[in-house]
Amino acid sequence: MAVTDFRRQFAPRPPRQRSIPRGVYAIAVALLVWFVAWRMFNGVWTLPLQSAEVTPLHLWLNEVNAWVRDNRDSNVLFVLVFDSIRIGVGAVAALFAQLFVQTDVGLQLPEIGWLGVVALVTWVAAAVGNYRVAILTAVGFTAFGVLGVFTEAMWTFALTLTAVLFSVAIGLPLGIWAGVNKRVNGILTPILDFMQTLPSFVYLAPLALLFLIGPASAVIATIIYAVPPIIRLTAHGIRSVPATIAEAADSLGVSKRQRLMTVLLPLARNSMVVGLNQTVMAALAMVTIAALIAGPGLGQLVVQALQSLNVGRAFVAGFAIVVMAIVLDRVTTAASRRAELSARHSTPLRRRRRIIALGAGLLVVAAAVYLSRSVLAAARFPAEAAVGEALGARINDVSAGFQNTFSVFTASLKDGFTIRVINPFQGLLTATPFLVVMLVILVIAVTVGGIRAAVISTICLLLIIAVGLWEDAMITLASTLIATVITMALALAVGVIMGRSDRVDRWLRPGLDAAQTMPAFVYLVPFLGLFGPSRFTAIVAAIIYAAPVAIKIIAEGIAHVSAEAVEAAQSTGASPWQTISKVQIPLAASSITLAANQGLIYVLSMVVVGGLVGGGALGYAVVAGFSQNALFGKGLAAGVAIVLLGIMLDRITQAAVARRRRIVPVTRRVRDVTAPLPVTH
Amino acid sequence: MSATTLTPTASATSDTAVDFAVRNLWKVFGADAQRIASDPSFTGHSAAEILEETGCVTAVRDISFDVAHGEVFVVMGLSGSGKSTLVRCLTRLIEPTSGQVMLEGQDIMKLGAKELREVRRRRVSMVFQHFGLLPFRNVLDNIAFGLEIRGIGTAARYERAREVIDLVGLHGYEERFPDQLSGGMQQRVGLARALASDPDVLLFDEPFSALDPLIRRDMQAEVIRLHRDMGKTMVFITHDLSEALKLGDRILIMRNGELVQIGTGDELVGAPADDYVADFVSDVDRTQVLTLRWVVAPVPEGLPTDGPGLPATTVIVDAIPTVLGSTVPVRVFDGDTLIGVVDRDAILREIMGVKPAAVRHGGASRAGARAGRVG
Amino acid sequence: MARTPLRRRYIAGVASVAAILLLATGCSSSLNTAAPAASGSAAKPCGTVNVAMNDWTGYTADAAVFSYVAEKKLGCTVKQSSINEQVAWQGFANGTVDVIIENWGHDDLAKTYIADQKVAVDAGPTGNVGQIGWYLPPWLAAAHPELLDWNNLNKYASQFATSESGAQGQLLDGDPSFVTNDAALVANLKLNFKVIYSGSETALIQAFRTAEKNKTWLIGYFYEPQWFISEVALKKVKLPAYTAGCDTDAAKVACDYPDYTLNKVMSAKLDKSGSPAAALVKKFNWTNDDQNLVAKYIATDKMSPEAAAQKWVDANATKVDAWLK
Ligand SMILES: Nc1ncnc2c1ncn2[C@@H]1O[C@H](COP(=O)(O)OP(=O)(O)O)[C@@H](O)[C@H]1O
Ligand SMILES: [Mg+2]
């Protein structure tokens, strides 16, 4: 009895044995049909559209664009709604900008000077967190000056702060509402899912249309991007308050308000802080990207560096962003921990001592502010102390040397891969009649994800045809799939090693975290130097961007395979390779599928960025539509097509995750782990 | 012997005031709840059948009982039999589907949200299996929580909380947090929190099920002591028969949401309503539970009137020395009335667990009291 | 117990921070209130000028010199922000942009913002004449002069093929935001070419530089004035001649690009403000050579735009003085 149980648990599981051969069979037939159709009907019914060509739908969207531009001053909706939102948000942003960045008058120094800024943020870090994060903050903010990007960094900081403020003001009540009300939660969840699969570049153009360009619209774009985590995690925190505790409170006769204030909110606090942390990180990532709609800050430096292929400058700006991300992350984390600890360990004596220390700190802040307002060196970071430019130049030299040395190798690598892999696969997708491609996708959707996924896929594909971008969508799909496959191969290799060894994990994790914090652009610059503008470059950038997430998820999955199962395998004499392939990977199957899901979404969110470096197709259409009025409509349609591809791939893989999960349960829910760190689209 | 201190008041309803009067209480989970509770066509169907047909879970099914003032009323049944649902219906933590719940003559079902809160704040408190403590509050603040939400000032509620802390033996633990306490200590906090508002009735939902056996025994003793000292009415849920017998003045046995039998401990053991109850009580040491009432034989002719006598409420085990020490059958009195005798054979039969035909017959004769068997 | 004092503490904390900041900012006069250091004397204070920064180096050169003069000679505060050339026009509507210092055509935008909305005004030509077209690296033009006529391109299409363009020849384009008719041109001239976008001016330049160095085949979109032409003398390919109106329908274009008279555009707000900066925008005027020189300082000599501007301004005092009169 025990023996059979054991076998049932650890041998290849029956459900897989049953379903896979049938699925493999179906997919094999579909692929065969595909191949034959490709050979026979090459180039027929492929729904092509040249890059300058547009459809009536695109033209109509152009007209909408023109209409808005012409009527935004007279239209009530714009004057009352969009403009007042923009002005309100802009006013708050301007306030922070004045404090931290520059005033509009005179020398245009920050109101409290750079020294005052550093002193103030350090004090805040000490007050909400602890002395360690305070030191980190002081060092980090001074580093902005040393890197020569103080003003830009402060713009980024001010806009992030504004966006976070609004995100919290909007997200907290919504999250609470969703937490206590099932119906609201049911309505919000799919909207948030959708918002999080939406690549951020896609909504910049429509946003600029509604809110114009500049800091205010940068903040609005950032709010849209950053608000989901706090809503989601607030609601999640409230909903996961143990029923036993809520019930006990009810039995004591709490009113609804008391229940919320004394039980639900305190218990949801940790989850809310995690949400706040994710919101802050997402805001930082998006503020950077909002450089494209004239959002000031470090993002501008990165965009400029991208345009002049200046690796050194991109690095300096990117490094500053990573520093800010680390500071914000550590301070919010420390703040949550401190609130918890102080409730427990504070004695009146300790409390008094702390208050005195903070009061003294406040005097130091005041002194620093005073100094900043009277001494120029304390007001404007002394340029002599900045080393950013020199650092950038050094990096440029190194990178130029590297490029010269390897240019032959990189060129042949790129050409070889493009000719052997990208072109054939893309050809298969674009040169086969669209009906055949649809059919193949549907067979795969049914097999991997089930009927529901297939229905959604059909709808998505039909809509892609309707927006007139089938061929572009297929090119993008080809690159996306190639990038995802490589990402997964990489993630499996690294993730398994990481999951099996704590030491490797400790070594790699900070690097992965930092890689996830970097704005997506920053990667592009060196690869652009190495490979030139091409689909290959876009694919490499996407892999680099998506791999950290996938690696982390797989490592987690492998690490959480029950130790007993591994011991059992080892006790039967399994070699390390057998343990990996026969126990750990099968048992981590749902994590691996989840990694594939996230990998796909991340890769897809790089499509637009890829468009900036020769990725072509949908990404190019979005970028071009963003910058050329004649292509506005097409760009918008391309954005929609990317979203549709995203929904399709997401649904198929999600359904696959759900199926796997039924076989091997994992504790974490898919949506709750989307971004352990910020998602930089 | 603790059982003797809690010797049951035998009758279902006594002269004393009734705290809870429950009539025809139903709780059905699911969309069709109302219909199932009111439609007589479901009468013959088991809970499992109803679930199959309608997808609804019948957790409490047409249950009626009274809880007397000062009584410890135990509800017992296997897991999933609807005990927790039943006790939550008493203060509408779970909204009953239909039926009546009267608290000291007041119809709970008719109360508005605010009045209901008042009932929960002042008159009925509850102790939970998993304690339900607020992890971010220390012991003192947890205990004072109920008073805090009543709007009582800090000083006053801490004073009261400290009184209760002494009462449940938590002295010195005021500043601890729940996760720094053992399960038993945590449940003392739960108990103290319930007592803090000085309610008329305490509800316990399997309060000791999650505790180690030794600690459970301590806590049971604690409850018995508190009941003796304060005389509060208690409704106590358990799935543990020995706990039920130890604490309960009367015991209600539930199965699949239905009432199977109500009675004192010795009634259940002595006259189980059906095989379900009989099975339940089969492992009980009968000598510890049954009183002489259940083993008396008719007075034989010519019994000397100067022999030893015992009250009918004496538990068998307590009667052993007297009966074995006597050469003649011992006379058993209900008050002043002689109701029969007990001899050595009868006692030995009980000790050895041999059930005389008369007792089994007694059980069968009570079959009228059985709830209609389902199935 | 933990709640109330905690809240009170936060309130007290926030209040004291606010109080101290107010004290510190209110009691001391800020450096900001001091007059900015300006060597030039201006009758009217200049204020802030928002300059849109487009992506090509020629533009950077114009903007750098303009900003340098405005800041150093007029005491203006110049805020530069990187925005795509067409997106920048939107900035006139909400005050994000005051000046576009080098504009290439864009009749549609001019109609919307200058004629209809009246939020911008044409500030006159920059003195530069722009020429967009298809260019070859010099070695290729020398080796195959026939390629300088578009009619011969198809014959050599396969030579231009790359891994990106597959079997077709590659026509390398620039930033997606640049004005281009190339995709339509390729289609309408029935060329066996595929347009590949390099993504930026820098990428284009690198491609041409590499092609010249390694003697590889390349044809691409380029334009003048451009400093790079003085480093590598790219040769322009002859396309069917431009005639007025031949490019009206973007999808049907089959002719060369027109000559662009590059001009400056500024916000109506700045125009009306009477700021000396407005006058500077109008008077700013220089030659293609001037621009190429400054652009070369920036791109090849890796000088910062500001330093490049300073070098040029110091060397061309008379020209600059004429702008300031
Ligand atoms: N909220 C609910 N929804 C549906 N069914 C429930 C709910 N709560 C309890 N039940 C069901 O009601 C029955 C009785 O549950 P419960 O009262 O908790 O039993 P007990 O406390 O005796 O173990 C069980 O079958 C349980 O699954
Ligand atoms: Mg229960």
Tab-separated table of C-alpha atoms in Angstrom, chain C:
chain	number	residue	atom	x	y	z
C	1	MET	CA	-2.197	51.438	23.493
C	2	ALA	CA	0.049	51.475	20.489
C	3	ARG	CA	-2.293	53.332	18.256
C	4	THR	CA	-3.019	56.720	19.605
C	5	PRO	CA	0.448	57.750	20.717
C	6	LEU	CA	1.839	56.454	17.441
C	7	ARG	CA	-0.533	58.582	15.446
C	8	ARG	CA	0.077	61.526	17.681
C	9	ARG	CA	3.788	61.053	17.232
C	10	TYR	CA	3.502	61.084	13.462
C	11	ILE	CA	1.378	64.184	13.502
C	12	ALA	CA	3.853	65.860	15.796
C	13	GLY	CA	6.701	64.737	13.560
C	14	VAL	CA	5.140	66.026	10.394
C	15	ALA	CA	4.194	69.265	12.053
C	16	SER	CA	7.673	69.885	13.361
C	17	VAL	CA	9.250	69.082	9.998
C	18	ALA	CA	6.897	71.506	8.336
C	19	ALA	CA	7.556	74.142	10.956
C	20	ILE	CA	11.314	73.842	10.692
C	21	LEU	CA	11.244	73.909	6.911
C	22	LEU	CA	9.038	76.971	6.972
C	23	LEU	CA	11.323	78.603	9.467
C	24	ALA	CA	14.435	77.780	7.544
C	25	THR	CA	13.002	78.759	4.183
C	26	GLY	CA	11.145	81.775	5.413
C	27	CYS	CA	13.744	83.372	7.639
C	28	SER	CA	16.698	83.171	5.344
C	29	SER	CA	16.525	84.824	2.019
C	30	SER	CA	17.133	82.230	-0.611
C	31	LEU	CA	19.943	82.395	-3.099
C	32	ASN	CA	17.196	82.030	-5.628
C	33	THR	CA	15.988	85.532	-4.984
C	34	ALA	CA	19.373	86.934	-5.911
C	35	ALA	CA	19.579	88.135	-9.478
C	36	PRO	CA	21.059	85.549	-11.790
C	37	ALA	CA	24.575	86.187	-12.956
C	38	ALA	CA	24.239	87.666	-16.381
C	39	SER	CA	27.001	89.402	-18.245
C	40	GLY	CA	24.788	90.855	-20.897
C	41	SER	CA	22.448	93.636	-19.974
C	42	ALA	CA	18.847	93.222	-20.864
C	43	ALA	CA	16.183	95.834	-20.556
C	44	LYS	CA	13.552	93.262	-19.812
C	45	PRO	CA	14.221	90.170	-17.701
C	46	CYS	CA	14.417	87.142	-19.909
C	47	GLY	CA	12.807	84.503	-17.738
C	48	THR	CA	12.682	80.835	-18.631
C	49	VAL	CA	12.851	79.472	-22.156
C	50	ASN	CA	11.917	75.861	-22.819
C	51	VAL	CA	13.840	74.468	-25.742
C	52	ALA	CA	12.761	71.233	-27.350
C	53	MET	CA	15.698	68.954	-28.056
C	54	ASN	CA	15.326	66.804	-31.165
C	55	ASP	CA	17.477	63.823	-31.845
C	56	TRP	CA	19.909	64.732	-34.594
C	57	THR	CA	23.233	66.375	-33.932
C	58	GLY	CA	22.599	69.328	-36.204
C	59	TYR	CA	19.660	70.200	-34.050
C	60	THR	CA	21.765	69.821	-30.932
C	61	ALA	CA	24.278	72.237	-32.407
C	62	ASP	CA	21.603	74.840	-33.118
C	63	ALA	CA	20.063	74.419	-29.704
C	64	ALA	CA	23.406	74.514	-27.921
C	65	VAL	CA	24.441	77.775	-29.542
C	66	PHE	CA	21.029	79.328	-29.048
C	67	SER	CA	20.932	78.244	-25.388
C	68	TYR	CA	24.452	79.437	-24.761
C	69	VAL	CA	23.754	82.864	-26.164
C	70	ALA	CA	20.418	83.149	-24.393
C	71	GLU	CA	21.893	82.171	-21.059
C	72	LYS	CA	25.195	83.938	-21.158
C	73	LYS	CA	24.310	87.045	-23.104
C	74	LEU	CA	20.677	87.589	-22.179
C	75	GLY	CA	20.530	86.066	-18.713
C	76	CYS	CA	17.763	83.697	-19.668
C	77	THR	CA	17.190	80.382	-17.986
C	78	VAL	CA	17.096	77.706	-20.615
C	79	LYS	CA	15.387	74.398	-19.963
C	80	GLN	CA	16.061	71.741	-22.541
C	81	SER	CA	13.934	68.650	-22.852
C	82	SER	CA	14.387	65.776	-25.249
C	83	ILE	CA	11.246	65.292	-27.294
C	84	ASN	CA	10.579	63.780	-30.681
C	85	GLU	CA	10.283	66.341	-33.419
C	86	GLN	CA	6.560	65.993	-34.021
C	87	VAL	CA	5.625	65.415	-30.411
C	88	ALA	CA	7.408	68.626	-29.481
C	89	TRP	CA	4.753	70.684	-31.257
C	90	GLN	CA	2.193	69.538	-28.707
C	91	GLY	CA	4.302	71.312	-26.112
C	92	PHE	CA	3.330	74.690	-27.551
C	93	ALA	CA	-0.212	74.058	-26.396
C	94	ASN	CA	0.588	73.679	-22.714
C	95	GLY	CA	3.784	75.656	-22.280
C	96	THR	CA	6.168	72.696	-22.159
C	97	VAL	CA	7.953	73.944	-25.255
C	98	ASP	CA	8.807	77.511	-26.220
C	99	VAL	CA	11.250	76.959	-29.013
C	100	ILE	CA	11.867	74.455	-31.781
C	101	ILE	CA	15.109	75.749	-33.151
C	102	GLU	CA	15.298	73.704	-36.339
C	103	ASN	CA	12.102	72.593	-38.021
C	104	TRP	CA	11.923	70.439	-41.134
C	105	GLY	CA	8.676	71.190	-42.910
C	106	HIS	CA	5.692	69.656	-41.073
C	107	ASP	CA	3.015	71.627	-42.857
C	108	ASP	CA	0.271	69.702	-41.087
C	109	LEU	CA	1.584	70.628	-37.647
C	110	ALA	CA	2.134	74.211	-38.709
C	111	LYS	CA	-1.480	74.353	-39.769
C	112	THR	CA	-2.742	72.984	-36.457
C	113	TYR	CA	-0.585	74.943	-34.085
C	114	ILE	CA	0.266	78.099	-35.985
C	115	ALA	CA	-2.756	78.751	-38.178
C	116	ASP	CA	-5.594	77.116	-36.228
C	117	GLN	CA	-4.706	77.097	-32.563
C	118	LYS	CA	-2.409	80.082	-32.772
C	119	VAL	CA	-0.256	78.775	-29.945
C	120	ALA	CA	2.925	78.970	-32.028
C	121	VAL	CA	4.461	81.352	-34.525
C	122	ASP	CA	6.931	80.906	-37.356
C	123	ALA	CA	10.151	82.628	-36.277
C	124	GLY	CA	11.815	82.639	-39.670
C	125	PRO	CA	14.503	80.553	-41.383
C	126	THR	CA	17.631	79.315	-39.630
C	127	GLY	CA	19.652	79.956	-42.733
C	128	ASN	CA	20.151	76.251	-43.293
C	129	VAL	CA	18.786	74.408	-46.283
C	130	GLY	CA	17.920	70.818	-45.643
C	131	GLN	CA	18.226	68.029	-48.129
C	132	ILE	CA	16.971	64.518	-47.434
C	133	GLY	CA	17.783	61.598	-49.670
C	134	TRP	CA	19.431	58.256	-50.241
C	135	TYR	CA	23.181	58.176	-49.908
C	136	LEU	CA	26.060	55.830	-50.691
C	137	PRO	CA	29.447	55.580	-48.993
C	138	PRO	CA	32.102	57.265	-51.192
C	139	TRP	CA	33.970	54.093	-52.081
C	140	LEU	CA	30.830	52.521	-53.489
C	141	ALA	CA	29.908	55.625	-55.447
C	142	ALA	CA	33.383	55.590	-56.908
C	143	ALA	CA	33.415	51.893	-57.672
C	144	HIS	CA	29.904	51.791	-59.126
C	145	PRO	CA	28.948	55.276	-60.265
C	146	GLU	CA	25.896	53.862	-61.996
C	147	LEU	CA	24.391	53.296	-58.564
C	148	LEU	CA	23.967	57.027	-58.189
C	149	ASP	CA	20.934	56.656	-60.443
C	150	TRP	CA	18.004	54.928	-58.805
C	151	ASN	CA	17.192	53.077	-62.011
C	152	ASN	CA	20.212	50.856	-61.511
C	153	LEU	CA	19.531	49.966	-57.925
C	154	ASN	CA	17.511	46.841	-58.658
C	155	LYS	CA	20.373	45.303	-60.602
C	156	TYR	CA	22.512	45.307	-57.503
C	157	ALA	CA	19.791	44.656	-54.957
C	158	SER	CA	21.266	41.351	-53.852
C	159	GLN	CA	24.590	43.063	-53.076
C	160	PHE	CA	22.778	45.232	-50.550
C	161	ALA	CA	21.099	42.263	-48.895
C	162	THR	CA	21.734	41.698	-45.194
C	163	SER	CA	20.480	39.200	-42.682
C	164	GLU	CA	17.811	41.715	-41.768
C	165	SER	CA	16.476	42.278	-45.261
C	166	GLY	CA	16.689	38.648	-46.321
C	167	ALA	CA	16.744	38.175	-50.085
C	168	GLN	CA	15.977	41.830	-50.806
C	169	GLY	CA	18.369	44.704	-50.687
C	170	GLN	CA	18.513	46.727	-47.498
C	171	LEU	CA	17.701	50.417	-47.444
C	172	LEU	CA	18.820	51.671	-44.048
C	173	ASP	CA	16.618	54.312	-42.485
C	174	GLY	CA	17.051	56.316	-39.310
C	175	ASP	CA	14.978	57.151	-36.300
C	176	PRO	CA	11.317	56.148	-36.693
C	177	SER	CA	10.396	59.722	-35.948
C	178	PHE	CA	12.326	61.204	-38.847
C	179	VAL	CA	10.387	62.448	-41.838
C	180	THR	CA	10.604	59.674	-44.391
C	181	ASN	CA	8.800	58.486	-47.502
C	182	ASP	CA	11.175	55.611	-48.041
C	183	ALA	CA	8.805	52.702	-47.618
C	184	ALA	CA	6.397	54.239	-50.119
C	185	LEU	CA	9.240	55.150	-52.460
C	186	VAL	CA	10.556	51.596	-52.493
C	187	ALA	CA	7.109	50.261	-53.236
C	188	ASN	CA	6.169	52.836	-55.846
C	189	LEU	CA	9.500	52.705	-57.659
C	190	LYS	CA	9.180	48.904	-57.618
C	191	LEU	CA	12.552	48.467	-56.024
C	192	ASN	CA	13.570	45.083	-54.724
C	193	PHE	CA	14.558	46.619	-51.421
C	194	LYS	CA	13.359	46.500	-47.859
C	195	VAL	CA	13.447	49.457	-45.485
C	196	ILE	CA	15.234	48.643	-42.243
C	197	TYR	CA	15.139	51.167	-39.427
C	198	SER	CA	18.370	51.725	-37.584
C	199	GLY	CA	16.635	53.626	-34.805
C	200	SER	CA	18.826	56.703	-34.556
C	201	GLU	CA	21.078	59.092	-36.354
C	202	THR	CA	24.066	57.716	-34.516
C	203	ALA	CA	23.307	54.221	-35.708
C	204	LEU	CA	23.076	55.481	-39.290
C	205	ILE	CA	26.393	57.242	-39.007
C	206	GLN	CA	28.056	54.191	-37.546
C	207	ALA	CA	26.694	52.058	-40.335
C	208	PHE	CA	28.039	54.413	-42.987
C	209	ARG	CA	31.352	54.729	-41.229
C	210	THR	CA	31.771	50.964	-41.021
C	211	ALA	CA	30.687	50.514	-44.618
C	212	GLU	CA	33.283	53.006	-45.785
C	213	LYS	CA	35.991	51.497	-43.619
C	214	ASN	CA	35.309	47.887	-44.564
C	215	LYS	CA	34.239	48.688	-48.121
C	216	THR	CA	30.905	46.992	-47.646
C	217	TRP	CA	27.727	47.743	-49.572
C	218	LEU	CA	25.270	50.115	-48.015
C	219	ILE	CA	22.560	52.468	-49.105
C	220	GLY	CA	20.733	54.558	-46.594
C	221	TYR	CA	18.638	57.532	-45.689
C	222	PHE	CA	20.657	60.619	-44.820
C	223	TYR	CA	20.435	64.349	-44.903
C	224	GLU	CA	22.293	67.611	-45.043
C	225	PRO	CA	23.356	69.720	-43.257
C	226	GLN	CA	25.163	67.008	-41.368
C	227	TRP	CA	28.651	67.211	-39.950
C	228	PHE	CA	29.311	63.573	-40.829
C	229	ILE	CA	29.363	64.421	-44.521
C	230	SER	CA	32.583	66.284	-43.853
C	231	GLU	CA	34.075	63.175	-42.272
C	232	VAL	CA	32.818	60.744	-44.867
C	233	ALA	CA	31.626	62.411	-48.034
C	234	LEU	CA	28.465	60.453	-48.684
C	235	LYS	CA	27.121	60.632	-52.224
C	236	LYS	CA	23.467	61.296	-52.892
C	237	VAL	CA	21.506	58.984	-55.197
C	238	LYS	CA	19.365	60.616	-57.838
C	239	LEU	CA	15.685	59.865	-57.418
C	240	PRO	CA	12.872	60.974	-59.747
C	241	ALA	CA	12.875	64.764	-59.497
C	242	TYR	CA	10.695	66.534	-56.963
C	243	THR	CA	7.799	68.475	-58.383
C	244	ALA	CA	5.447	70.562	-56.326
C	245	GLY	CA	2.728	68.362	-54.890
C	246	CYS	CA	4.295	65.043	-55.856
C	247	ASP	CA	4.471	64.086	-52.204
C	248	THR	CA	0.987	65.120	-51.140
C	249	ASP	CA	-0.327	61.594	-50.859
C	250	ALA	CA	2.112	59.864	-48.560
C	251	ALA	CA	1.233	56.419	-49.873
C	252	LYS	CA	1.763	57.312	-53.523
C	253	VAL	CA	5.059	59.198	-53.311
C	254	ALA	CA	7.437	58.295	-56.144
C	255	CYS	CA	9.678	61.352	-56.205
C	256	ASP	CA	12.668	62.786	-54.397
C	257	TYR	CA	12.388	64.796	-51.200
C	258	PRO	CA	12.031	68.560	-51.563
C	259	ASP	CA	14.622	71.025	-50.355
C	260	TYR	CA	13.654	72.118	-46.912
C	261	THR	CA	14.086	75.683	-45.839
C	262	LEU	CA	14.696	74.996	-42.191
C	263	ASN	CA	12.964	77.370	-39.863
C	264	LYS	CA	12.415	78.103	-36.209
C	265	VAL	CA	9.113	77.897	-34.415
C	266	MET	CA	8.307	79.448	-31.077
C	267	SER	CA	5.349	79.582	-28.793
C	268	ALA	CA	2.965	82.497	-29.118
C	269	LYS	CA	3.433	82.990	-25.417
C	270	LEU	CA	7.133	83.645	-25.787
C	271	ASP	CA	6.496	85.791	-28.822
C	272	LYS	CA	4.108	88.040	-26.929
C	273	SER	CA	6.165	88.122	-23.738
C	274	GLY	CA	8.550	90.683	-25.182
C	275	SER	CA	11.415	88.699	-23.728
C	276	PRO	CA	14.751	89.301	-25.395
C	277	ALA	CA	14.825	85.556	-25.993
C	278	ALA	CA	11.976	85.967	-28.483
C	279	ALA	CA	14.020	88.456	-30.446
C	280	LEU	CA	16.988	86.087	-30.368
C	281	VAL	CA	14.902	83.246	-31.733
C	282	LYS	CA	13.805	85.410	-34.626
C	283	LYS	CA	17.275	86.657	-35.436
C	284	PHE	CA	19.117	83.376	-35.002
C	285	ASN	CA	20.583	82.582	-38.421
C	286	TRP	CA	23.675	80.780	-39.653
C	287	THR	CA	25.050	78.652	-42.464
C	288	ASN	CA	25.242	74.929	-43.034
C	289	ASP	CA	28.992	75.132	-42.462
C	290	ASP	CA	28.522	76.852	-39.134
C	291	GLN	CA	26.178	74.126	-38.012
C	292	ASN	CA	28.394	71.347	-39.276
C	293	LEU	CA	31.315	72.782	-37.403
C	294	VAL	CA	29.534	72.882	-34.081
C	295	ALA	CA	28.012	69.476	-34.716
C	296	LYS	CA	31.453	68.090	-35.403
C	297	TYR	CA	32.773	69.533	-32.129
C	298	ILE	CA	30.019	67.648	-30.374
C	299	ALA	CA	29.973	64.387	-32.284
C	300	THR	CA	33.558	63.782	-33.320
C	301	ASP	CA	35.484	65.807	-30.767
C	302	LYS	CA	33.172	64.645	-27.993
C	303	MET	CA	32.871	68.137	-26.572
C	304	SER	CA	29.866	68.845	-24.436
C	305	PRO	CA	27.276	70.824	-26.410
C	306	GLU	CA	27.825	73.768	-24.091
C	307	ALA	CA	31.582	73.797	-24.619
C	308	ALA	CA	31.131	73.418	-28.347
C	309	ALA	CA	28.738	76.349	-28.388
C	310	GLN	CA	31.121	78.453	-26.358
C	311	LYS	CA	33.987	77.699	-28.738
C	312	TRP	CA	31.947	78.678	-31.750
C	313	VAL	CA	30.448	81.788	-30.147
C	314	ASP	CA	33.861	83.012	-29.070
C	315	ALA	CA	35.149	82.573	-32.581
C	316	ASN	CA	32.166	84.202	-34.270
C	317	ALA	CA	31.502	87.267	-32.174
C	318	THR	CA	30.287	89.387	-35.058
C	319	LYS	CA	27.619	86.911	-36.092
C	320	VAL	CA	26.409	86.586	-32.547
C	321	ASP	CA	26.361	90.333	-32.026
C	322	ALA	CA	24.136	90.701	-35.055
C	323	TRP	CA	21.609	88.358	-33.388
C	324	LEU	CA	21.615	90.463	-30.240
C	325	LYS	CA	20.993	93.837	-31.874
